[in-house]
Tab-separated table of C-alpha atoms in Angstrom:
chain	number	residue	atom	x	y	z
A	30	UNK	CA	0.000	0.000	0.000
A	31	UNK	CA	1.379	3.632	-0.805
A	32	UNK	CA	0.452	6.697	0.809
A	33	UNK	CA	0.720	10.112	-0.556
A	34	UNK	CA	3.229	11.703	1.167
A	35	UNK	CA	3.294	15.518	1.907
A	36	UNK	CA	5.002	18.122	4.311
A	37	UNK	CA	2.933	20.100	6.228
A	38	UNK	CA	3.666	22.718	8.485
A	39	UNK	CA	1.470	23.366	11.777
A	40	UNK	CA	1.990	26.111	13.697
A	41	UNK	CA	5.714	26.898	12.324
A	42	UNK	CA	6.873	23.320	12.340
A	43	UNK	CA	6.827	21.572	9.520
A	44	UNK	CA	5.645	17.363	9.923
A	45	UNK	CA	6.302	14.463	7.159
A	46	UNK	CA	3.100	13.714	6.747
A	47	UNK	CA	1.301	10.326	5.163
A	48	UNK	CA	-1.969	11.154	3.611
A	49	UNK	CA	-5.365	8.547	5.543
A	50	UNK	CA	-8.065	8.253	2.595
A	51	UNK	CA	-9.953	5.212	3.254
A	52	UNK	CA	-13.859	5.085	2.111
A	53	UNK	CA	-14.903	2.431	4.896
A	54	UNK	CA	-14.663	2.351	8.326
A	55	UNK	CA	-12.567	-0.614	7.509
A	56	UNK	CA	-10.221	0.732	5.047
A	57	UNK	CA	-9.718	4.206	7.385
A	58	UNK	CA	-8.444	1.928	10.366
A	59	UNK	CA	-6.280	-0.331	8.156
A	60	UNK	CA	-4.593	2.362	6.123
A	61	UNK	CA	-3.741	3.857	9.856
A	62	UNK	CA	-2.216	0.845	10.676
A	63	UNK	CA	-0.381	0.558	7.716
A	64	UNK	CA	0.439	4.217	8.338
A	65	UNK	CA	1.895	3.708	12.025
A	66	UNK	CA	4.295	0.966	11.118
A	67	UNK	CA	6.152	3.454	8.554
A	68	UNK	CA	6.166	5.789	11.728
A	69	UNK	CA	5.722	9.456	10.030
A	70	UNK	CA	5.581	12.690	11.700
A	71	UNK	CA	2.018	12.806	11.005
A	72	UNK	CA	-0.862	11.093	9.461
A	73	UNK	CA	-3.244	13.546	7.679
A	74	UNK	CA	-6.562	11.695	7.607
A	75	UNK	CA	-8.869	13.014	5.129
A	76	UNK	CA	-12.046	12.787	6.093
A	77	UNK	CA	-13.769	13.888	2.848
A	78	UNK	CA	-13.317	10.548	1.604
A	79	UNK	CA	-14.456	8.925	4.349
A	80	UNK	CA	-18.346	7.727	3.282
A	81	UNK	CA	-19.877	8.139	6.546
A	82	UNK	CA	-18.259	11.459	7.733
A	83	UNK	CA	-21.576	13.093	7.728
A	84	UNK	CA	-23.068	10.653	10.426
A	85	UNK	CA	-21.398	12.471	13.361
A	86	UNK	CA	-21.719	9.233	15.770
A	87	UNK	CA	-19.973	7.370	13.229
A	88	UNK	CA	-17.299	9.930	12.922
A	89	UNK	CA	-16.418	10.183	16.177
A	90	UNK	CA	-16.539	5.891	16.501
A	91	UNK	CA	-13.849	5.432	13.746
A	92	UNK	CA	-11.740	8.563	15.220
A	93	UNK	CA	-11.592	7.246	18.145
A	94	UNK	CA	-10.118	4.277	16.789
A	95	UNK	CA	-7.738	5.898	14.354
A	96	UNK	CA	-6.954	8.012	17.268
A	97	UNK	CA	-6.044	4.732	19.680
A	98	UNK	CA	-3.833	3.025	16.461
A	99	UNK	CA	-1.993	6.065	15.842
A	100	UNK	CA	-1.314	6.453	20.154
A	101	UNK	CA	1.578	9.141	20.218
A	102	UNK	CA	1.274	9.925	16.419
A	103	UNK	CA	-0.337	13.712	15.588
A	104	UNK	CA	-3.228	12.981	13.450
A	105	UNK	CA	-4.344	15.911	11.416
A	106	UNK	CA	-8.180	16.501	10.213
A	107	UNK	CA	-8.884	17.726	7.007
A	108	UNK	CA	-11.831	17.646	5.212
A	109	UNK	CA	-11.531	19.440	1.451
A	110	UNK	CA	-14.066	20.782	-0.437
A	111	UNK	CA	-14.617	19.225	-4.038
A	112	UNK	CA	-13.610	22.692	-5.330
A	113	UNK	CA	-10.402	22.283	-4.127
A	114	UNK	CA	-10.152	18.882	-4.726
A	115	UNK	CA	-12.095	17.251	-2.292
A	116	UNK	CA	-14.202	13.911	-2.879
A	117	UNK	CA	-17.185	14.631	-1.396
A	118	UNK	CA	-19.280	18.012	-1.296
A	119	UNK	CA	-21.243	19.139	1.691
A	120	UNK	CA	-24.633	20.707	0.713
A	121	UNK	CA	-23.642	24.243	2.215
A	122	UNK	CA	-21.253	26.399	3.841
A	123	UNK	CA	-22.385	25.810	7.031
A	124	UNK	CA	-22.642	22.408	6.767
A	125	UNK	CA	-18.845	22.904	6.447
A	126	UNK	CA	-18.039	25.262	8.932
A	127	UNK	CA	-20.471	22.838	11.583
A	128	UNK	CA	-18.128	20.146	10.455
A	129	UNK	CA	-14.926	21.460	11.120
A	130	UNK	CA	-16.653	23.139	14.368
A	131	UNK	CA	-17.363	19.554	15.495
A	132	UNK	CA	-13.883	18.249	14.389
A	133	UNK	CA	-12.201	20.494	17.084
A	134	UNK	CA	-14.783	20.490	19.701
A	135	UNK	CA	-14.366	16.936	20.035
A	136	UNK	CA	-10.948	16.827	19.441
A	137	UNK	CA	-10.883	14.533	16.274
A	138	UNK	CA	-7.052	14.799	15.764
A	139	UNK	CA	-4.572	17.055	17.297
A	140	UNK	CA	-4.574	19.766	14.462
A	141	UNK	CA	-7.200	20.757	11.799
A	142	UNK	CA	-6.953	22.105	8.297
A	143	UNK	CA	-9.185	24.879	7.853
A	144	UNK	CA	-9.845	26.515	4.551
A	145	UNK	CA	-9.893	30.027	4.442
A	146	UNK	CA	-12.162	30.690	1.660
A	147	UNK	CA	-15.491	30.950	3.969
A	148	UNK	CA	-17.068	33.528	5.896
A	149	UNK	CA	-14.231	35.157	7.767
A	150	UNK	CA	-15.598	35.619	10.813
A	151	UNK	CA	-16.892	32.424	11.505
A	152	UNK	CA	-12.912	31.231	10.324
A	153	UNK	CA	-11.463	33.468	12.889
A	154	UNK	CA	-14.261	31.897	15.359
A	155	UNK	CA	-13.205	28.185	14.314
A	156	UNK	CA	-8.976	29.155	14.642
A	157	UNK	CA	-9.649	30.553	18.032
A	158	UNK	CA	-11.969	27.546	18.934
A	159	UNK	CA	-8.649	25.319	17.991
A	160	UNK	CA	-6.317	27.216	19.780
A	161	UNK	CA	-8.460	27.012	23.055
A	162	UNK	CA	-8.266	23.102	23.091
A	163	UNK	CA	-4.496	23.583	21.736
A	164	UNK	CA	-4.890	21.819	18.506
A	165	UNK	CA	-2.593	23.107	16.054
A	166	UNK	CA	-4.134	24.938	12.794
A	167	UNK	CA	-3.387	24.657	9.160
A	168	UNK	CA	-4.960	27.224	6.889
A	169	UNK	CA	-5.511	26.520	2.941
């Protein structure tokens, strides 16, 4: 199996990162495991592929899980919009915006990638929201 690999830099310090883009529940936790055996800085698990990430009890099931595989490894949450690439398209900004609100209030990962093409203010909201439970921030 072969991961996309990418640097990504959180809050000034920059993490080898292998890229999480299972479909299943299933595929998410054994790409992770995969994943943690070729130790990286950081697994980026994108949760835009991941079928069921609009079922919010399921969500938070399968990061838990990802979360006890990948123990001392930072896990970072992003979930991209098809426009910028993403695979699966939320039905409106706040949908979006509630999504990555309920990636950091429950602590999904130990950094978030917001994009900063929505509503400012409610960006600025979801950054300060991250700092507060000291996840780390990635803006694109």
């Amino acid at each position: 199996m072969s991961f996309e690999k990418k640097k990504v830099t959180v809050n000034d310090q920059t993490f080898l990162t292998l890229v999480n883009k299972g479909l299943s529940e299933e595929d998410v936790i054994k790409q992770a495991q995969e994943i943690k055996k070729l130790q990286p800085e950081m697994m980026e698990w994108r949760i835009d592929y991941f079928k069921d990430v609009v079922l919010m009890n399921r969500l938070l099931e399968v990061a838990d899980k990802v979360k006890a595989i990948m123990d001392k490894t930072p896990i970072l949450i992003t979930f991209r919009s098809k426009k910028f690439g993403g695979k699966t398209e939320l039905d409106s900004e706040d949908a979006y915006l509630n999504l990555v609100k309920i990636a950091i209030d429950f602590k999904l990962g130990n950094a978030i990638d917001i994009e900063h093409d929505h509503v400012s203010d409610r960006i600025a909201g979801l950054i300060q929201d991250a700092k507060a439970k000291e996840l780390g921030v990635v803006l694109s």
